[in-house]
Coordinates of C-alpha atoms in Angstrom, one line a residue:
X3 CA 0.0 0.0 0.0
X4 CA 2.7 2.5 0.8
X5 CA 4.7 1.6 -2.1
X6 CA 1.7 2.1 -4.3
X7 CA 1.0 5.3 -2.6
X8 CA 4.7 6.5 -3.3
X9 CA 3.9 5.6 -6.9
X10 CA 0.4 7.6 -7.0
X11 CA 2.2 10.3 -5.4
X12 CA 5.1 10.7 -8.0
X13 CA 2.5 10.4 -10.6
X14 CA 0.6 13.3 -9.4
X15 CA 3.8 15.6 -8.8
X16 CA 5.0 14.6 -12.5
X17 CA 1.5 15.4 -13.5
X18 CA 1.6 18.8 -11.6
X19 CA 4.7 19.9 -12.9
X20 CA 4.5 18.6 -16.6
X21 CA 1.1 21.0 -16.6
X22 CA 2.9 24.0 -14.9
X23 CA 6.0 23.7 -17.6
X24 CA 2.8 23.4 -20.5
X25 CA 1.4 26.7 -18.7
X26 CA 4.9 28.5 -18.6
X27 CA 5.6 27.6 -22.3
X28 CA 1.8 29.2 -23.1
X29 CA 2.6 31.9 -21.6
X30 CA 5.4 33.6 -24.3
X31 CA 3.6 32.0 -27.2
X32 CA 0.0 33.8 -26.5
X33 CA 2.3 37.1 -25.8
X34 CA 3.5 36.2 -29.3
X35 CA 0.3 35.7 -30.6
X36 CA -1.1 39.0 -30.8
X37 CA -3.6 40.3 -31.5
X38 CA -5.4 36.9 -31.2
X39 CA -9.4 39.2 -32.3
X40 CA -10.5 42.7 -33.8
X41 CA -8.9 46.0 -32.5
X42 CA -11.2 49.0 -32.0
X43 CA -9.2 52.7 -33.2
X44 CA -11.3 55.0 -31.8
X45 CA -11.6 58.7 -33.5
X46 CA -12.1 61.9 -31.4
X47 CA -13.6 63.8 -33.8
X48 CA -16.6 62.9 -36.6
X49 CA -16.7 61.0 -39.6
X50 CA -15.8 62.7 -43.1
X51 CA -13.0 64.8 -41.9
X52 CA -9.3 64.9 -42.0
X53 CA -8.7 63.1 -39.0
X54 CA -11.5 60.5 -39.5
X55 CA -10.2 60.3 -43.4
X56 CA -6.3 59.6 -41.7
X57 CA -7.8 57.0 -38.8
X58 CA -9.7 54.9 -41.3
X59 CA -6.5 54.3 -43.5
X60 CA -4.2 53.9 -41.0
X61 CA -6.4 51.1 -40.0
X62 CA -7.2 49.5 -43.4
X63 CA -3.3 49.5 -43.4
X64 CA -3.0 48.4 -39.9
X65 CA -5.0 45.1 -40.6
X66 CA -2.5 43.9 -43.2
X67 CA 0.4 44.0 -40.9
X68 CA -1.0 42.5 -38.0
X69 CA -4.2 40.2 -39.7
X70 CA -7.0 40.9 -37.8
X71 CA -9.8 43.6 -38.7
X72 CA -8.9 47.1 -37.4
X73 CA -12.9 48.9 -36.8
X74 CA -12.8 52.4 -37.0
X75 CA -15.0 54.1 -34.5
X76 CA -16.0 57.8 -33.6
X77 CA -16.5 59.0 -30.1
X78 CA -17.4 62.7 -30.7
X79 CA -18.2 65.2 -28.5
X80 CA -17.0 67.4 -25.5
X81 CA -14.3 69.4 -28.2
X82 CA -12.5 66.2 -28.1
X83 CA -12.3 65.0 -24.7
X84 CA -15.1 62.1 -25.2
X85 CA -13.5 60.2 -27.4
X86 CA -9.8 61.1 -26.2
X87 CA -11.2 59.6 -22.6
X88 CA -12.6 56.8 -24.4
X89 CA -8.9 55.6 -25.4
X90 CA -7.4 56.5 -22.2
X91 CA -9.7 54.2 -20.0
X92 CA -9.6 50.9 -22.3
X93 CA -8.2 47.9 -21.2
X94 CA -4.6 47.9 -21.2
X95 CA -4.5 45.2 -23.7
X96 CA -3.4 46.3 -27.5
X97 CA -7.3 45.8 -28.6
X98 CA -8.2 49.2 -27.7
X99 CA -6.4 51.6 -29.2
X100 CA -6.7 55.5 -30.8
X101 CA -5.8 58.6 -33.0
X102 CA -5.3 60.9 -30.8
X103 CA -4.6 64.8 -32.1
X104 CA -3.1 67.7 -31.2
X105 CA -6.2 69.0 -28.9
X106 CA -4.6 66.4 -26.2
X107 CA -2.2 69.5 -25.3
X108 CA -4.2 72.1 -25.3
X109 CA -8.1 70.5 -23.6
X110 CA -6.2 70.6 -19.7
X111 CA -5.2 73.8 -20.3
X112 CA -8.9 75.3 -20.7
X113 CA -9.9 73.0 -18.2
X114 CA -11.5 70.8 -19.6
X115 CA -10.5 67.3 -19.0
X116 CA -7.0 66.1 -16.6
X117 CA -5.6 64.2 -19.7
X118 CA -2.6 65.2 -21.4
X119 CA -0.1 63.4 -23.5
X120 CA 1.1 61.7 -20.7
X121 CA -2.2 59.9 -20.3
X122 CA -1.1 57.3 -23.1
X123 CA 1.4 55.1 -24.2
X124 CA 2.6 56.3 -27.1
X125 CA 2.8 54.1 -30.4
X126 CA 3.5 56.0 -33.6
X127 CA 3.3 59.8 -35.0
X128 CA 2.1 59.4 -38.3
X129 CA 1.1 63.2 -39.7
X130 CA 1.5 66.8 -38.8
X131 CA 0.0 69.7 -40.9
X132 CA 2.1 73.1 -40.3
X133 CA -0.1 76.2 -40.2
X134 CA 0.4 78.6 -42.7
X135 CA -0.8 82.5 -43.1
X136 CA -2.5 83.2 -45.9
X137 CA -4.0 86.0 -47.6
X138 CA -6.0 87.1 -50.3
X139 CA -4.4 86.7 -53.5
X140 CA -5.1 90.7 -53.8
X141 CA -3.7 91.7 -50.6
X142 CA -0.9 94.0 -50.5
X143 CA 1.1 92.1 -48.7
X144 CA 4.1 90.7 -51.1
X145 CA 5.6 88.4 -47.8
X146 CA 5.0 87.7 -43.7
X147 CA 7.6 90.9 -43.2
X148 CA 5.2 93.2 -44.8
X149 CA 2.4 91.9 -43.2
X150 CA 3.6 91.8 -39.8
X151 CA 4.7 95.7 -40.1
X152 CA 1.3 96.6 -41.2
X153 CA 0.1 94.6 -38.3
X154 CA 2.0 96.5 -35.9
X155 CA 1.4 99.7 -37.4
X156 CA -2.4 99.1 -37.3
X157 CA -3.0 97.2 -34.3
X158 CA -6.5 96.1 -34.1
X159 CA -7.5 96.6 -37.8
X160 CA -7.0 92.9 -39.3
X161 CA -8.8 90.1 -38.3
X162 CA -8.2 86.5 -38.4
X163 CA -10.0 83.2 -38.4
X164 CA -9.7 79.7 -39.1
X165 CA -11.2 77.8 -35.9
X166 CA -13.1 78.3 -32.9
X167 CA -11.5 80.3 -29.8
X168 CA -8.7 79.4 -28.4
X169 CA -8.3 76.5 -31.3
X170 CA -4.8 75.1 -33.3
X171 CA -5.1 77.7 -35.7
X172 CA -5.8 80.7 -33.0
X173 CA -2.7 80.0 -31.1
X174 CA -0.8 79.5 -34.4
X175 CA -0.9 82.8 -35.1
X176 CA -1.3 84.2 -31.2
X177 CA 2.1 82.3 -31.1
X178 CA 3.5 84.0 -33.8
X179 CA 2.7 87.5 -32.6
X180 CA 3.7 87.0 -29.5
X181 CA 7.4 85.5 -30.5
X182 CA 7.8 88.6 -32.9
X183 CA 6.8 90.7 -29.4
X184 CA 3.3 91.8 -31.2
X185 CA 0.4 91.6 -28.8
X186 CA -1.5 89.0 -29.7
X187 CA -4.8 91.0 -29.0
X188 CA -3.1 93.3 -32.0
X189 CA -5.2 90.4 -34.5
X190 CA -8.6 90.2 -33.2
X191 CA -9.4 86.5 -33.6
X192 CA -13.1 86.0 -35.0
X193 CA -14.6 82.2 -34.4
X194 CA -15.4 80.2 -37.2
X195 CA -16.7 76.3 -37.5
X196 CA -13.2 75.4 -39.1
X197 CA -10.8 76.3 -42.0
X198 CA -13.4 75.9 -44.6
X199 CA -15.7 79.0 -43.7
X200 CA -12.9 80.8 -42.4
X201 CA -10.9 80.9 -45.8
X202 CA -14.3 81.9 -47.2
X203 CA -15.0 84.5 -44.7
X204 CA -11.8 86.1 -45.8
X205 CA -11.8 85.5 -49.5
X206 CA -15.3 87.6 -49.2
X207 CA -13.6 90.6 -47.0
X208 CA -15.0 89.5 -43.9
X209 CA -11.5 88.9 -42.1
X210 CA -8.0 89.7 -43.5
X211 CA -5.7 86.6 -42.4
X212 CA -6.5 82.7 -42.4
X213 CA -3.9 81.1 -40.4
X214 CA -4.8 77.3 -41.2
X215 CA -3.0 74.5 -43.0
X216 CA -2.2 74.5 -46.4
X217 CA -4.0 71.4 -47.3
X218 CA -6.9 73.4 -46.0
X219 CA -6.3 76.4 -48.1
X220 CA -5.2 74.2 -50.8
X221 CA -8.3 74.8 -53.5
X222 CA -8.3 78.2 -52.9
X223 CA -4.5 78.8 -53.5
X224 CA -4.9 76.4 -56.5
X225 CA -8.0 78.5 -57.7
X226 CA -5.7 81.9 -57.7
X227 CA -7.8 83.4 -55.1
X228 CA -5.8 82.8 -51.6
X229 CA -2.0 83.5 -51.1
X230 CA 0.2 81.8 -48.4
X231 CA 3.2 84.0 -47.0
X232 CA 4.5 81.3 -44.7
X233 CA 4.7 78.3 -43.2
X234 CA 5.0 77.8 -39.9
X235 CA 7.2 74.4 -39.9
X236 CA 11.2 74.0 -39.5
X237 CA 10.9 72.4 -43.0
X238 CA 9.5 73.5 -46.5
X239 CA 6.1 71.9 -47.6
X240 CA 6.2 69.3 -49.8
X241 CA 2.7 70.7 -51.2
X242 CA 4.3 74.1 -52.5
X243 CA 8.1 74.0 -51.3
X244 CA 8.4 77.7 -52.5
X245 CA 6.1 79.3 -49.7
X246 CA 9.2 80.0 -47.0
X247 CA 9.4 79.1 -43.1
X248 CA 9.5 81.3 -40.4
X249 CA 12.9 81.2 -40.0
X250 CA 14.3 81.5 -43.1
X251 CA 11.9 84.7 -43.4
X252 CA 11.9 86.1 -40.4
X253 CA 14.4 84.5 -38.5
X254 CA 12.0 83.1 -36.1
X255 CA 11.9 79.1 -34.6
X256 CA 8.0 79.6 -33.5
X257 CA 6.4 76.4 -35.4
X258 CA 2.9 75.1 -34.8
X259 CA 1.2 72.1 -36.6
X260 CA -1.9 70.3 -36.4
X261 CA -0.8 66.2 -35.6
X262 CA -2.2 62.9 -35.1
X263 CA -1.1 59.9 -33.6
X264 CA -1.5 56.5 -32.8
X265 CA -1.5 55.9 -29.0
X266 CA -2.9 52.7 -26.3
X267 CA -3.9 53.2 -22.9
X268 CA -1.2 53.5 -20.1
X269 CA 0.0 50.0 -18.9
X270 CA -0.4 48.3 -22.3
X271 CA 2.6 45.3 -22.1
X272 CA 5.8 46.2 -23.8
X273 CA 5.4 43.4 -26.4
X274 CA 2.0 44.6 -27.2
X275 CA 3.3 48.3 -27.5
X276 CA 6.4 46.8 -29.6
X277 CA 4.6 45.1 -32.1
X278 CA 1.6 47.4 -32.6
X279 CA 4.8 50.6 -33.0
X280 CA 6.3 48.1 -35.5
X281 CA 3.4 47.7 -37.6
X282 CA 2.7 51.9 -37.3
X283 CA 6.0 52.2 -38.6
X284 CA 5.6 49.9 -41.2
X285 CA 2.4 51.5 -42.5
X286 CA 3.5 55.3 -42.8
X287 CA 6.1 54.3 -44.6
X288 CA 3.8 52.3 -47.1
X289 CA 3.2 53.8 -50.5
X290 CA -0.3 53.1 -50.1
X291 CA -0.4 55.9 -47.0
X292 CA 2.1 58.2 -48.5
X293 CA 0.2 58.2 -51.6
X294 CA -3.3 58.6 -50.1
X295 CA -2.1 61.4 -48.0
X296 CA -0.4 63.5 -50.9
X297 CA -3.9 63.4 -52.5
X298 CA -5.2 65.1 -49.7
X299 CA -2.1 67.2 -49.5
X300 CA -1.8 65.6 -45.5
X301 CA 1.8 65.8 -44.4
X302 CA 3.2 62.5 -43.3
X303 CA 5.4 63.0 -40.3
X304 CA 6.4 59.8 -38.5
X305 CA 8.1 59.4 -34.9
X306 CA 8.8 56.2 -32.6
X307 CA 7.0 55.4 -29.1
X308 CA 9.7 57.7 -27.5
X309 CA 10.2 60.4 -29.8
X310 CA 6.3 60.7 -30.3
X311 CA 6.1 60.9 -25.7
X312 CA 8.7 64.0 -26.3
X313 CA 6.7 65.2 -29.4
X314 CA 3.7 65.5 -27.3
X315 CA 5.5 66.8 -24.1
X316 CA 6.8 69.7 -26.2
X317 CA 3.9 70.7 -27.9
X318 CA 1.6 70.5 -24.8
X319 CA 4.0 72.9 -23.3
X320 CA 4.2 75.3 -26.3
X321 CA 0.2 75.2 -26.4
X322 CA 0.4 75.7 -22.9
X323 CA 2.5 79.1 -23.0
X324 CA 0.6 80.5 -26.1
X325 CA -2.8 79.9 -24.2
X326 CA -1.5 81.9 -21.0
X327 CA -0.4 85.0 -23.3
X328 CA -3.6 84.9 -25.1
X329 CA -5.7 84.5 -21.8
X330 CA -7.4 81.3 -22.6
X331 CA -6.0 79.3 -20.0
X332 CA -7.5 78.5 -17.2

């Protein structure tokens, strides 16, 4: 009897340990295995725009390198913060993930939300979109010198618009006044629902200076009817590489850009976050996304997990400052 227990015994521990060295050998090879089901990429903002047009082929893209299907969703609302939120408190697992844009650094700020850049792990910067100032193509104005002298000589008298208060394209140019020591309240900023109506409130004489992207002024300068000055970026646009940058017109390093970017929730595991950055990478340097976002004239701007963090560290900050001068921070 005790000998057969002995035996029963060394079966059971044999048992025991041959499951536990099964487990232990699952373990890597499901870590391996993802993603094992769909991925949700949530958008902040609605369906039909630039950002919604940049999510959805990211994630067409996205389900090639990693093959499984990449769903597109929109969580609009709260100027961004629903749908930034919404990424933020997934699961931590690599099946949640999101575009977030440049609004991350600049919500906190007014107040509205605690999230910042920091609230992420961050995956992949795939696109920036430097502001530009543009005029009408019948404006005096023959480069950014001439009209910044006319702005300081006439403080008050040109407008601006582009976005709503306190938007990326008010603190572009807030930004710029202030770095060329030009009170910003020297361009009264007037609200508008985006680029689009404010390019046409200006090309109809309603405001002077449309400080937006150039992929959003794009028809207009194509149609002879809006002029760009500058471009607010460290390098030329690839869209018209003969419109200068600050600096080399005015000797000036203030840049501003709208950007989007893939990032996970905090806490998502490093092989997770490795694979999906691999695949990021992989995809915005596809022809397939470098083509489709020359036809929109979107700039593709790509940055690792780290770079992307310090990206998004030093734009917050910038935001941050300009929103403080222009008295829109809270």
């Amino acid at each position: 009897m005790r000998a057969r227990s002995r035996r029963s015994f060394a079966i059971h521990v044999a048992a025991a340990l041959g499951g536990l060295a099964v487990f232990a050998a699952a373990g890597p090879a499901a870590a391996q295995g993802y993603p094992a089901r769909p991925i949700t990429l949530i958008v902040p903002w609605g369906a039909g725009g630039g950002t919604d047009a940049t999510a959805r082929i990211v994630g067409s893209l996205l389900e090639k390198e990693l093959g499984q299907p990449v769903t597109v969703v929109n969580r609009t609302g709260g100027s961004g913060v629903v749908g930034h939120a919404a990424i933020a408190s997934a699961a931590p697992d690599g099946y949640t993930i999101g575009l977030a844009t440049v609004e991350i650094g600049m919500m906190h700020w007014q107040g509205l939300t605690e999230l910042t850049g920091a609230s992420y792990t961050p995956i992949g910067l795939v696109n920036a979109d430097p502001a530009g100032v543009q005029v009408r193509a019948d404006a005096p104005y023959k480069n950014i010198t001439e009209l910044l002298a006319a702005i300081k000589a006439n403080p008050g008298k040109m407008k601006a618009s582009g976005t709503g208060q306190g938007g990326i394209w008010h603190l572009a140019i807030a930004g710029l006044l202030r770095d060329q020591k030009i009170d910003p309240a020297a361009v009264p900023w007037v609200p508008s629902n985006g680029a689009a109506p404010g390019l046409q409130d200006m090309v109809a004489g309603g405001v002077d200076i449309a400080p937006v992207s150039l992929p959003e002024a794009r028809s207009l300068i194509d149609a002879g009817k809006v002029k760009s000055l500058v471009i607010m970026s460290e390098k030329p646009s690839a869209l018209y590489p003969n419109i200068p940058t600050l600096k080399s017109a005015v000797g000036s390093d203030w840049t501003m850009a709208a950007w989007r970017g893939i990032v996970a929730p905090k806490g998502i595991p490093n092989d997770v976050r490795d694979k999906l950055s691999a695949a990021v990478k992989k995809v915005a340097a596809s022809k397939d996304y470098t083509d489709f976002m020359a036809s929109r004239g979107f700039g593709v701007t790509y940055a690792g997990p780290e770079d992307f963090g310090k990206f998004m560290a030093k734009s917050d900050a910038e935001l941050g400052a300009t929103m403080k001068a222009v008295g829109i921070a809270k």
